[in-house]
XYZ file of C-alpha atoms in Angstrom:
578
model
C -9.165 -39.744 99.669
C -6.277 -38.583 101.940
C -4.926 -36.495 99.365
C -8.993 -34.715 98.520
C -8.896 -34.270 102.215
C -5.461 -31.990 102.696
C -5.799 -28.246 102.344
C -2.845 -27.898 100.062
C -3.269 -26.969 96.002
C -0.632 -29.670 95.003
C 0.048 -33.632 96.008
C 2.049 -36.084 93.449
C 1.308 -39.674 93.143
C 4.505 -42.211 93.460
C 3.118 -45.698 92.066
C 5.404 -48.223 93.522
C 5.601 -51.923 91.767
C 7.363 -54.485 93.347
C 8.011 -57.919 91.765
C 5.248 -59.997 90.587
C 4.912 -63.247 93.111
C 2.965 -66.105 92.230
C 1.591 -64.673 89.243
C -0.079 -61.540 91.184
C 1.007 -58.465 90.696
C 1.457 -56.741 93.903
C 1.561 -52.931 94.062
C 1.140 -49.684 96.498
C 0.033 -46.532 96.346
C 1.786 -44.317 98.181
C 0.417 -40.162 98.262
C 2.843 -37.475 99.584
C 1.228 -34.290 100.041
C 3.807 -30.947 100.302
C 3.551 -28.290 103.185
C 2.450 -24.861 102.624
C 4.984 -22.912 100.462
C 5.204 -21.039 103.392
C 6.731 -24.045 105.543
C 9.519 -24.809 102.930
C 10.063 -21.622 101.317
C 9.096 -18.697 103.724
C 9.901 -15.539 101.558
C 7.306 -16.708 98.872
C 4.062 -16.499 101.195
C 4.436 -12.934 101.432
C 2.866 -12.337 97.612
C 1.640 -16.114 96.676
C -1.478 -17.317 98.201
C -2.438 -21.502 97.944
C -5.541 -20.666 96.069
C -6.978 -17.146 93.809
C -9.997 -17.487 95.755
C -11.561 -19.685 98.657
C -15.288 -19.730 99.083
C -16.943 -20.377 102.060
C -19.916 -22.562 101.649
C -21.110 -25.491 99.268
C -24.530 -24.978 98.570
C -26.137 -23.459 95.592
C -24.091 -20.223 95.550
C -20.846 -22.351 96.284
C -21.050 -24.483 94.129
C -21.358 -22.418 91.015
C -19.235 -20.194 92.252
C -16.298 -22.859 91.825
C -17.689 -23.689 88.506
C -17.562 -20.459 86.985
C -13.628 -19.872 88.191
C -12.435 -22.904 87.557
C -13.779 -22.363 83.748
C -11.644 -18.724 84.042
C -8.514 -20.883 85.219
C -8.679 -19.011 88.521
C -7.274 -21.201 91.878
C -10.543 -21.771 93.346
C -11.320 -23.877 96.570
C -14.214 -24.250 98.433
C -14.220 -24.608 102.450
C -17.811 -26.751 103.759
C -18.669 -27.237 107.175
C -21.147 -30.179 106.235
C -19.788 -33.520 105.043
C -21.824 -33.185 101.568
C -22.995 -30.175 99.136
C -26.464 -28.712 99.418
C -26.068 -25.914 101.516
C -29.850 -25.169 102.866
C -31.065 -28.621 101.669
C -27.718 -30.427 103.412
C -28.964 -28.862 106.925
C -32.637 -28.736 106.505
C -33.523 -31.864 105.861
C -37.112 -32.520 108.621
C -39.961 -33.624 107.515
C -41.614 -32.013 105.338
C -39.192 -29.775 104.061
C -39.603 -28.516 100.796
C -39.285 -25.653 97.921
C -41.892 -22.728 97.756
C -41.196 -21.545 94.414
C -41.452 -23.959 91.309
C -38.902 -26.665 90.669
C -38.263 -25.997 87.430
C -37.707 -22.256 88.058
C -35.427 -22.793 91.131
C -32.890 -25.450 89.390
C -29.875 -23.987 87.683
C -29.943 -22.376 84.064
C -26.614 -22.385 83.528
C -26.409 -25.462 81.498
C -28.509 -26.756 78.920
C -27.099 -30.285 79.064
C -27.938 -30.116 82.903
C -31.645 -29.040 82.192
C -32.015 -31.443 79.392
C -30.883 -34.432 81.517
C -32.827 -33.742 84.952
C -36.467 -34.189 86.127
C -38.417 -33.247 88.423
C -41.173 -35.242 89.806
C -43.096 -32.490 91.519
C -43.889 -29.024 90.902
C -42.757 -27.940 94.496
C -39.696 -30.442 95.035
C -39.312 -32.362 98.617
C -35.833 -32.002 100.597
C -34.640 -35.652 99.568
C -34.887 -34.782 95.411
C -33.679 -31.917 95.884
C -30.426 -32.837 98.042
C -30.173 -35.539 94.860
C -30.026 -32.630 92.652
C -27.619 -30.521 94.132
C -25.173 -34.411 94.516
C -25.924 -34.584 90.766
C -24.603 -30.994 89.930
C -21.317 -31.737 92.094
C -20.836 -35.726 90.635
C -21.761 -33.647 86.435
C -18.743 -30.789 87.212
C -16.269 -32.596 89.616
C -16.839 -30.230 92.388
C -16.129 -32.359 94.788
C -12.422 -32.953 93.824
C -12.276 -28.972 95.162
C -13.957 -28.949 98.567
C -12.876 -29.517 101.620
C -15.610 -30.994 103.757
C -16.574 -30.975 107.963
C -14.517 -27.803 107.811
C -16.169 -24.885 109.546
C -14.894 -21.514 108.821
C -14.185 -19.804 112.558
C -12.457 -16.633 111.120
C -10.964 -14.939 108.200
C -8.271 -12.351 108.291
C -7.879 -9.563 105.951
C -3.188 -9.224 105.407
C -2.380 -6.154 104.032
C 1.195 -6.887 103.147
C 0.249 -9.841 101.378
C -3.238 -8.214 100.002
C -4.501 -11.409 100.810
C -7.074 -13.514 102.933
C -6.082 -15.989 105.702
C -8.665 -17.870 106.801
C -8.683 -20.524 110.067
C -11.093 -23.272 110.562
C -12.737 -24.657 113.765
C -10.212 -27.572 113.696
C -7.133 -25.069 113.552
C -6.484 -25.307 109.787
C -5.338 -22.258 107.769
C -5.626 -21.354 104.056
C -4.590 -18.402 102.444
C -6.283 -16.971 99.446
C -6.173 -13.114 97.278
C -9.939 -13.232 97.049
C -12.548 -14.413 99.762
C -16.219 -14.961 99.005
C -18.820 -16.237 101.343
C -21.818 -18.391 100.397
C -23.005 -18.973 103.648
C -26.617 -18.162 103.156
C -29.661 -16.223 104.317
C -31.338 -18.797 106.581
C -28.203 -20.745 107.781
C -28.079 -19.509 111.017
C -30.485 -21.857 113.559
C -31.512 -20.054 116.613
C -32.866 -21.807 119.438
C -35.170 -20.433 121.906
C -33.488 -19.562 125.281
C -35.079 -21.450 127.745
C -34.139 -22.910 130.645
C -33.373 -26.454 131.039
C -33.036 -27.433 127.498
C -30.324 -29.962 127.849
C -31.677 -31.749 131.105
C -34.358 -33.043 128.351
C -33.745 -36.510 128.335
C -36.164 -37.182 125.178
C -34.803 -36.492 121.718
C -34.877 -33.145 120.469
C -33.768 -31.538 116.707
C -33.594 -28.007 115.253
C -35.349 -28.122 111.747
C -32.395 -26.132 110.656
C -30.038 -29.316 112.067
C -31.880 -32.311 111.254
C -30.354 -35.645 112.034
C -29.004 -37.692 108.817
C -30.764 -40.297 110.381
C -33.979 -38.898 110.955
C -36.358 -38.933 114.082
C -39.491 -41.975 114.405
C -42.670 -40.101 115.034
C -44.887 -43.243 115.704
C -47.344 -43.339 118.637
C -44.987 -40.714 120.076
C -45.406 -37.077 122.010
C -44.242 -34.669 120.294
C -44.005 -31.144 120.750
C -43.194 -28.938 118.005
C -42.356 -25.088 118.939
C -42.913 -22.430 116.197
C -45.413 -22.095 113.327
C -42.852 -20.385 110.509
C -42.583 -22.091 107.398
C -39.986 -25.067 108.550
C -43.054 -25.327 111.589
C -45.944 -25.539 109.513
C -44.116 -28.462 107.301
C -43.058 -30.649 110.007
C -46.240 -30.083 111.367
C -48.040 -31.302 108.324
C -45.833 -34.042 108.616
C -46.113 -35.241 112.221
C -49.454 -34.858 112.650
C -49.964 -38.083 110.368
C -48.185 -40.249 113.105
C -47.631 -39.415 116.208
C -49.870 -40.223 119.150
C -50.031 -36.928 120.242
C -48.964 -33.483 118.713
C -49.015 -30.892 121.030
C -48.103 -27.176 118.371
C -46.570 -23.760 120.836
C -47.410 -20.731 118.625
C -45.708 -17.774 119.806
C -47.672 -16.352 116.965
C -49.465 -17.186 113.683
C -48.316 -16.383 110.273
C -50.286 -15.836 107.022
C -50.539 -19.650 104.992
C -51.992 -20.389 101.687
C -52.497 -23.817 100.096
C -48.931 -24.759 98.126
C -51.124 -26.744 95.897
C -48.529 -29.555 94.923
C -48.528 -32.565 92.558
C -46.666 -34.559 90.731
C -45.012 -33.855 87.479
C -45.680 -36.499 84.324
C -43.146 -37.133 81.840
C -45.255 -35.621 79.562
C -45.471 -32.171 81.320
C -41.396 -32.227 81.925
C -41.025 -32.241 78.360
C -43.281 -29.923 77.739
C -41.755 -27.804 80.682
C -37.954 -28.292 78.766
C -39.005 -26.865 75.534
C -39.963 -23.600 77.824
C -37.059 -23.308 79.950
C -36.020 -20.328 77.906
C -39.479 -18.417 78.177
C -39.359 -19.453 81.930
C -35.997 -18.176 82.779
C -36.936 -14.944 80.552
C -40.330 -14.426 82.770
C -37.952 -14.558 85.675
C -35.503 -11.746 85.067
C -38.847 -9.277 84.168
C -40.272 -10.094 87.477
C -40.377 -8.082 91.177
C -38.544 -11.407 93.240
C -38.006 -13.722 90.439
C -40.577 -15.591 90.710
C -42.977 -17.003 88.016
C -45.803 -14.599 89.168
C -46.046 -10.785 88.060
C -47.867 -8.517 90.457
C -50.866 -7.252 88.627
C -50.787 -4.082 87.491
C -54.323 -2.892 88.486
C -54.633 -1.627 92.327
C -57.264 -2.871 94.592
C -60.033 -0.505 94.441
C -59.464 -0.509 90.127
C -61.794 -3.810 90.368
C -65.581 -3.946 90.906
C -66.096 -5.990 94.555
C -67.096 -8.857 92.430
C -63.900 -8.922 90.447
C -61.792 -8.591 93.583
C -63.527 -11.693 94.899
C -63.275 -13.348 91.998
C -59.380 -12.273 91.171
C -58.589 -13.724 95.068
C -60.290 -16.778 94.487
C -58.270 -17.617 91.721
C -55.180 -16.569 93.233
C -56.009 -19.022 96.784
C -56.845 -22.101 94.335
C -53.512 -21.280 92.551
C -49.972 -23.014 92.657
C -47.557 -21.402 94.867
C -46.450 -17.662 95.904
C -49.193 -16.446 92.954
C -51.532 -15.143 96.025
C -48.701 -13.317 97.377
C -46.241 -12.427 94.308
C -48.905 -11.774 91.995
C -51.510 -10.112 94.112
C -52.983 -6.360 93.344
C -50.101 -3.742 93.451
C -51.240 -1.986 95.823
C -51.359 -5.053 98.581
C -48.268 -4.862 100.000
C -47.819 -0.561 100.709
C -51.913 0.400 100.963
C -53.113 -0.237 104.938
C -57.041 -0.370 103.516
C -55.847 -3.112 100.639
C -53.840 -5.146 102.444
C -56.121 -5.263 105.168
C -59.322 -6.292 102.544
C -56.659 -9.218 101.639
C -55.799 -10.215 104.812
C -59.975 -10.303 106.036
C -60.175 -12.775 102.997
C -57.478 -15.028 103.866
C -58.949 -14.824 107.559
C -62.123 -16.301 106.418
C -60.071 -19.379 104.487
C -58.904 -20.360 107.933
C -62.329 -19.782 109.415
C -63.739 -21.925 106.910
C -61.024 -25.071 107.211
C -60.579 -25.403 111.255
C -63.913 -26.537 113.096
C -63.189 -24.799 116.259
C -63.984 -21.084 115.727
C -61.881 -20.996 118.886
C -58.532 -22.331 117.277
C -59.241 -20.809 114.220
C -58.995 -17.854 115.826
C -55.475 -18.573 117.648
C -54.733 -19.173 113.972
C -55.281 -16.113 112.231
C -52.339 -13.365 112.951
C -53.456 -9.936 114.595
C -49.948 -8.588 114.416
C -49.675 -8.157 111.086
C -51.500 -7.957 107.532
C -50.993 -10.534 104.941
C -48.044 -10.883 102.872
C -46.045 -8.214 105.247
C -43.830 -11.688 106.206
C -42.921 -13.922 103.928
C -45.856 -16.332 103.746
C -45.474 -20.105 104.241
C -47.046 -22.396 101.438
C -49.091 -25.294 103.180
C -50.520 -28.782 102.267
C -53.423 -29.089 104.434
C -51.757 -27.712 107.712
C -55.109 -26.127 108.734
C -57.059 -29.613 108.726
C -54.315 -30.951 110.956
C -55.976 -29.126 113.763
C -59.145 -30.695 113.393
C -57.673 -34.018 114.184
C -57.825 -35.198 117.836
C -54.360 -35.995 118.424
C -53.370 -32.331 118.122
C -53.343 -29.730 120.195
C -52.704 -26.119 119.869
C -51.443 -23.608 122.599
C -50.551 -20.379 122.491
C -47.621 -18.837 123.878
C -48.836 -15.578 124.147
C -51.366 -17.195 126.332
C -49.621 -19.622 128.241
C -45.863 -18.855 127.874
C -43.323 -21.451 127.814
C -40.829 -21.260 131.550
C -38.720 -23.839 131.048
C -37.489 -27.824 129.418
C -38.381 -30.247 131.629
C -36.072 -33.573 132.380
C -39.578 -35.543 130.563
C -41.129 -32.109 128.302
C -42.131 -28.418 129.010
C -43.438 -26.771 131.527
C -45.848 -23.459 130.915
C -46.850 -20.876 133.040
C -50.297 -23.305 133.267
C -49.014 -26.777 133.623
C -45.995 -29.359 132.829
C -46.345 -31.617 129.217
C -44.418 -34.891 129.081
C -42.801 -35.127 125.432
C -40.888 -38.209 123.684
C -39.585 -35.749 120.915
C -39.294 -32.113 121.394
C -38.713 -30.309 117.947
C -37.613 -26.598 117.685
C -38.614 -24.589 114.748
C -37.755 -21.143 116.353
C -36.045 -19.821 112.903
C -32.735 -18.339 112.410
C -30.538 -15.618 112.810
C -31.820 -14.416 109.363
C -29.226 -12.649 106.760
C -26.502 -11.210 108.920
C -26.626 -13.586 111.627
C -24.349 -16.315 109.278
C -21.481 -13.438 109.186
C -21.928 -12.682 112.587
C -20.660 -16.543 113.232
C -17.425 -16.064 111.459
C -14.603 -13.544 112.916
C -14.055 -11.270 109.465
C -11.476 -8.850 110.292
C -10.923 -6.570 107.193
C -8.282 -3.467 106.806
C -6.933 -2.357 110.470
C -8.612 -5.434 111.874
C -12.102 -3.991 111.945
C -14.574 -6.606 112.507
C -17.415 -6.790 110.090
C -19.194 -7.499 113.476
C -18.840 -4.058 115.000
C -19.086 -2.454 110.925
C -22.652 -3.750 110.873
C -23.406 -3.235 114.317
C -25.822 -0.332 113.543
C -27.110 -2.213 110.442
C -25.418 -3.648 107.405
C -24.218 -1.325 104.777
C -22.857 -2.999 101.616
C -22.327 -2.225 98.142
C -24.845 -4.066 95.823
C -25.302 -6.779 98.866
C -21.416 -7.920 97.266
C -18.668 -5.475 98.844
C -18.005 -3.747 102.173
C -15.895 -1.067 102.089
C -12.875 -1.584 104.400
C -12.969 -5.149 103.212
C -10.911 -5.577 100.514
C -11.153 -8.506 98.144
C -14.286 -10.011 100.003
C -17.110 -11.050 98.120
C -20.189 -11.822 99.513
C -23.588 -14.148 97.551
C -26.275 -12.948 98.499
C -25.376 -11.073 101.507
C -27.205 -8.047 102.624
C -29.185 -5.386 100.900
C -28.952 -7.821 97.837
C -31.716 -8.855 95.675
C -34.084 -11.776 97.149
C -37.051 -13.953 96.368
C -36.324 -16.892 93.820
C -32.762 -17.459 94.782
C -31.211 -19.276 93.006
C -31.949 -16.484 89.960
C -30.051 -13.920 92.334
C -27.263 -16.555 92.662
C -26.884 -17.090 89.157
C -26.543 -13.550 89.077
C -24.214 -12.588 91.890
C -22.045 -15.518 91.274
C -21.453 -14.406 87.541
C -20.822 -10.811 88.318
C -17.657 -11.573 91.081
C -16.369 -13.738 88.348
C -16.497 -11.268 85.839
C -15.186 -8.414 89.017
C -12.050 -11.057 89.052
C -11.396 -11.623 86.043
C -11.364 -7.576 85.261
C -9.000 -7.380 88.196
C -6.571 -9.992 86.592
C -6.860 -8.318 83.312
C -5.925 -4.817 85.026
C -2.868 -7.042 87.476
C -5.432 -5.011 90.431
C -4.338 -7.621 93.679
C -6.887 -4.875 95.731
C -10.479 -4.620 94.976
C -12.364 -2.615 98.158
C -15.772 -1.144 97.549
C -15.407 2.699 98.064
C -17.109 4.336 101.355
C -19.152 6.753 99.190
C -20.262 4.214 96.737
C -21.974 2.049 99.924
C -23.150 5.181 100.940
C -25.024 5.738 97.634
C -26.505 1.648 97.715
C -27.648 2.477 101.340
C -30.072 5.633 100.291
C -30.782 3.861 97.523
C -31.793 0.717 99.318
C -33.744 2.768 101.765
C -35.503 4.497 99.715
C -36.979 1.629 97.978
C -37.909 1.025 101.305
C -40.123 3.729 101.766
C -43.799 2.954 102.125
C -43.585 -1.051 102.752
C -46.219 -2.160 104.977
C -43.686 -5.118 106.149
C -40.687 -2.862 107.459
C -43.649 -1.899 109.932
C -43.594 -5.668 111.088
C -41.243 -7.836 113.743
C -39.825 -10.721 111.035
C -36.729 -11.753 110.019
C -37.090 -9.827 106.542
C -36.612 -6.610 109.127
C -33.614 -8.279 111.290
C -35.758 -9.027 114.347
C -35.313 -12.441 115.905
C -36.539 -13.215 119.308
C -34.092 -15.820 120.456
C -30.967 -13.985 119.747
C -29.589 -11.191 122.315
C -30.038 -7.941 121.490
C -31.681 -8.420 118.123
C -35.008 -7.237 119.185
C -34.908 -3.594 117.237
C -36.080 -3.843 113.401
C -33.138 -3.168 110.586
C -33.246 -2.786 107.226
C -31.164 -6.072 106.038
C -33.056 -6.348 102.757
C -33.300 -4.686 99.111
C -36.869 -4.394 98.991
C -37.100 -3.262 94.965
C -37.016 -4.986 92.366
C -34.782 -7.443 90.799
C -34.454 -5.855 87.508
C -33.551 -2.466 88.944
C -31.158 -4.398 91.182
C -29.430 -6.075 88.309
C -29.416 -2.697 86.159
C -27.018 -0.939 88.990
C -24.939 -3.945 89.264
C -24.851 -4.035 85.269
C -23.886 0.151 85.319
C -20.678 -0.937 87.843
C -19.436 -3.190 85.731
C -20.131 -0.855 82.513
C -18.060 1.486 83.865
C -14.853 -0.427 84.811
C -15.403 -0.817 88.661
C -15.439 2.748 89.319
C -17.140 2.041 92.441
C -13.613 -0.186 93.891
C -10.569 1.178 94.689
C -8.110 -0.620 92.092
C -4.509 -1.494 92.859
């Protein structure tokens, strides 16, 4: 374990055996791990990095990303700040917490021993199976044997002489590596709100986004929860069943539609197995990857009837159907989207008893599907139970955390638990945690400061040999299908680069230039770049971050892959090579 735990590529094993006595045999192990090259032999760190490539990160993206090296023989290591792999479902493990697209579209594809061997027990996998899976993938491909964990990135350093990476750690550790790539995440960034007083709480308290390993007991407790997103509205679901009292602060409603969830027989995963071809298939052809086309008829193509009729089917469905397969039109026409969102509005109506609550419930700041919408089990019937309470913070805003709970503008609560699910610093706000200093020691900071400009959400020029999964103004929605994607393309970028001898890969200024219009204008006419979320860079609790952005590709995934595809066609042309 000592030897996993060292940063350094190299360690030899000296087995020691000393004379048997009394008929044991008594031996040691003794494990001497060497210094940097750059501690014994100086001159060789200038051109000789530890590793070809260190990735920041162990969740999904990470962990494929090591695979897919390692198979190319490439030097790969992979730097985690948690103690275990899982990324997203390491962190976010509160109650409740779950996928919103299908399990058996969001697993891995690579490997058709590793979808041959795994179930799933639910359509819509919890936290807990899904944290299994990801322990399964790393214990099936000995990842583990190449991460170092509890070791948070604090900043990475671009050396020109060396055309290589060095990267520090919170702890003071360095590595060197030629190529960097960050798998840090969309949603990895917790936020929490910035009131007053939140320490002098002397209750228990929890980010969704940091959930204690050993969980919080909701029984015949107070508890407050703060935020209604979609890690709110599943702890919600969750409390609700338990505690004494749940007391919900809605700064402001969001769009919900039933998840509709159930378990998966043995039967059906067999029957699911023998598809996982057709499935993965559906996913490339789609907008986000999902399972669910948008239909190709517009709103007002349908009789009144129909459009009823379609919608009903689409509420009683599984999943993101509602919102992924909805009428083209939905998400760009102001008349459809608002006929969609008066339907949805009466849903609520009809499942909360109090038209008052209900209509707390129902958003006036935004038409349906304009924010990504948050799948529920039941979370409207929660607030027809009389342990629960719902207040509004537009109403009665929140001044401060209270030694004993929260005090509003209207009166002080006493809480046992207070739980913040106020959301994070949403796809730039991971990279804004991390010091990257590229080419003249330009901070990606200040580069983005206006608004990140990438190419293919991959490369920023005046970056060299930094890779990013999944990082801005690249292609969202079913992730994991992006991943796949991403991940496989920076392999193939390095292993072109090693076939050429390149040691410099930096995206060229014009070529971001050209993603950015193109991004934009696939921007053009969205009815949710109109809206505060974090799908437009707005978050409340962070300074300064109040003024929308355009952080997201909003077209579609198989235009998205077709560029990337054309890059690679024609040898990089995009990078600077040398």
């Amino acid at each position: 374990d000592s030897v996993a735990d060292q940063v350094y590529p190299a360690a030899v094993i000296l087995t020691v055996d000393t004379p048997k006595t009394g008929g044991v045999n008594v031996g040691a192990w003794l494990a001497v791990s060497f210094a940097p090259c750059s501690e014994v032999m100086p001159s060789c760190s200038d051109n000789i990095p530890d590793y070809d490539a260190l990735i920041i990160g162990a969740g999904l993206s990470g962990m494929y990303q090591l695979h897919v090296l390692r198979e190319q023989g490439f030097r790969a290591h992979v730097l985690e700040a948690g103690s275990g792999v899982g990324g997203t479902w390491y962190w976010n493990r509160y109650p409740g917490a779950r996928f919103d697209s299908e399990s058996w579209s969001y697993g891995y594809s690579f490997s058709a021993e590793l979808l041959e061997e795994w179930d799933w027990s639910e359509h819509f996998a919890g936290q807990p199976e899904v944290e299994r899976y990801c322990n399964h993938v790393a214990d099936k491909f000995d990842l583990r044997r190449d991460i170092s964990f509890s070791t948070r990135v604090a900043w990475a350093r671009f050396e020109e002489e060396s055309c290589s990476w060095r990267v520090g750690t919170a702890a003071g550790r360095e590595f060197r590596a030629r190529f960097l790539v960050t798998a840090i995440g969309l949603l990895s960034a917790p936020t929490m709100p910035r009131f007053e007083g939140v320490e002098s709480f002397s209750g228990q308290w929890a980010h969704t986004g940091l959930w204690p390993k050993e969980g919080i007991n909701f029984d015949g407790k107070r508890v407050a929860v703060i935020g209604t997103g979609a890690s709110g509205v599943q702890t919600i679901q969750e409390v609700a069943k338990s505690a004494a009292r749940l007391t919900v602060f809605q700064r402001r409603p969001n769009w919900c539609t039933p998840l509709h969830n159930g378990p998966i027989s043995e039967a059906e995963m067999d029957a699911i197995r023998t598809r996982y071809d057709e499935i993965f298939e559906l996913c490339k052809q789609t907008t986000a990857c999902f399972v669910h086309s948008v239909d190709s008829r517009g709103t007002f193509e349908v009789t009144p009837e129909e459009r009823e009729a379609f919608w009903e089917e689409r509420y009683a469905g599984q999943g993101f159907g509602i919102w992924q397969g909805n009428f083209r039109d939905m998400l760009k026409d102001r008349e459809a989207n608002q006929m969609m969102s008066a339907f949805v509005a009466d849903k609520i109506r009809a499942r909360v008893n109090d038209p008052a609550t209900a209509e707390l419930l129902i958003p006036k700041d935004h038409g349906f599907g304009t924010r990504r919408v948050p799948q529920e089990t039941h979370y409207y019937e929660v607030y027809n139970q009389p342990n629960v309470e719902l207040v509004s913070m537009l109403e009665a805003p929140i001044e401060r955390v209270t030694p004993t709970g929260l005090r509003t503008r209207d009166r002080d609560y006493a809480f046992d638990v207070i739980i913040y699910a106020t959301g994070f610093d949403a796809v730039t706000g991971s990279f804004d945690r991390i010091d990257f200093r590229g080419a003249g020691d330009v901070t990606l900071k200040d580069k983005w400061a206006e608004g990140p400009r990438t190419l293919v959400g991959v490369m920023v020029d005046q970056f060299p040999n930094l890779f990013m999964i999944m990082g801005p103004h690249a292609a969202l929605g079913n992730n994991p299908r992006s991943i796949e994607y991403n991940v496989e393309w920076v392999r193939d970028c390095l292993v072109h680069a090693r076939s050429t001898g390149a040691q410099r890969l930096e995206a060229k200024a014009e070529a971001v230039e050209a993603w950015a219009n193109f991004v934009h204008e696939k921007a053009q006419g969205l009815l949710s770049n109109e809206i505060d979320s974090w799908m437009t860079g707005v978050n409340m609790n962070v300074a300064g971050r109040k003024h929308r952005r355009l952080v997201r590709y909003a077209g579609t995934a198989p235009e998205y892959r077709a560029r990337c595809d054309a890059i690679a066609a024609g040898g990089y042309e995009e990078l600077q090579q040398s």
